[in-house]
Amino acid sequence: MSLAGKKILLGISGSIAAYKIPLLVRLLVKDGAEVKVIMTPTARDFVTPLTLSTLSKNPVLSVPFDPDDGSWNSHVELGNWADVMLIAPASATTLAKMASGISDNLLITTYLAAKCPVFFAPAMDLDMYLHPSTQANIARLISYGNFLIAPKEGELASGLCGAGRLEEPDEIFKILSSYFEKQLSLKGLSFLITAGPTIEAIDPVRYISNHSSGKMGYALALEAAERGARVTVVSGPVSIKADHPNITVIDVKSAQDMLDAADELFSTCNVFIAAAAVADYRPSVFSDKKIKKNYGNKQVAIELTTNPDILATLSAKKQQGQVVVGFALETNNALENAKIKLESKKLDMIVMNTLEDQGAGFQSDLNKVTMILRDGEQKETPLLSKSMIASMIIQTIVRSFPLQSQNL
Ligand code: CTP
């Protein structure tokens, strides 16, 4: 796959393996990528900025600002600009700073600000690489969702032999190419996602609803869209916006509206994900006038009627080749209840979350889930950002089911 137009931010830190990086820059630029290079101060001892700026056709950045003219290299802008950040070679010091957020140079501040996927390719001497602190830092960086490009075994600059040798530039190039190829793995497929809460009107002023922010559903939509799928989100009232040309949002309010909108689209979608927190009940009677308070009545009862189960209704219409994924929010006997929902709603996969994990759940930017597949396979994630969780869910769908646009 060609890297034409891909924006790659390349961070170089102080390791002798930096001498290989000009070759990598050459490969990336020749393939059409736009490359911006950030060097740590130590990296400049191993390879010259002139070589890298010539090959990348961009000035090499090393400092947050130029003290002579005050010109400013914004780490936030750089982080936003990139489709991918690659830190190669990542020295032991840089790994430690990345792992603990010690942002004392432009490379680390940009890494912390970057919203794009980050790949890191460690390179150092054998004993440094094997040291428990280096290994712990690598494990932490992986747990934050960064992608490790593991060093190879071989002869090291010190003369020692073993792990610590930077992966070869042509292999790093292939890893990035296959990453972008995978990004388009959903091209031609259509996703239907319900998201957010539903609101069930009592009268023109009042309603019953829940705390759902829609963040998980929208994160799933963005992830699928970034991988090339066409996505329709049938969304209850939320304050977030979808910002991707592949995403269409249909705004609804009640569970019945949500079902009606999703039902129209279901037969043409390849994947249906029910991420909405649908109100299970609605008031039996909608009063078209505001209900007046009556202090004579100490207690007031609102009679409720069951709402349709959107997921179960649509799943019952599933055709061959379609994949249906539900969520299960559980507070007790979580796994057992989630498995019952998987069976009773005839799902291909259920994503279980509980309100027990601190920091996860409604309104939060974080989540921790267990994915349960029909064949019994279970995958538990750590507590991660909802966008990382979305990426893992979509990845699991891609890996577990044969998705083909011509199936429908
Ligand atoms: N769901 C739905 N329509 C409903 C209720 C739930 O589409 N009326 C979907 C949710 O979007 C979610 C899954 O069903 O994907 C499970 O929702 P959850 O609230 O966990 O469970 P319920 O089926 O409502 O059961 P309970 O509230 O008893 O746990």
Coordinates of C-alpha atoms in Angstrom, one line a residue, residues 2 5 32 53 56 62 70 105 115 121 136 204 216 233 235 297 317-318 321 345 349-350 368 403 406:
S2 CA 1.3 3.4 -0.9
G5 CA -0.2 11.8 1.7
G32 CA 4.8 9.7 -0.9
S53 CA 16.0 17.9 6.8
S56 CA 12.5 14.8 4.7
S62 CA 14.5 20.0 18.3
G70 CA 10.8 33.5 19.7
N105 CA 12.1 18.0 25.5
K115 CA -3.8 12.0 19.4
A121 CA 11.2 1.1 18.3
A136 CA 8.7 -2.3 32.8
P204 CA -43.9 18.6 27.0
M216 CA -18.5 4.9 23.5
V233 CA -25.1 6.6 14.0
S235 CA -28.1 8.9 18.3
N297 CA -51.0 14.5 46.6
K317 CA -34.0 -10.1 11.4
K318 CA -30.3 -10.9 11.0
G321 CA -23.1 -12.3 6.7
K345 CA -30.6 -11.5 21.9
M349 CA -20.5 -10.7 20.4
I350 CA -21.4 -8.8 23.6
K368 CA -12.8 -1.3 30.8
L403 CA -16.9 -9.2 6.7
Q406 CA -20.9 -8.3 -1.3

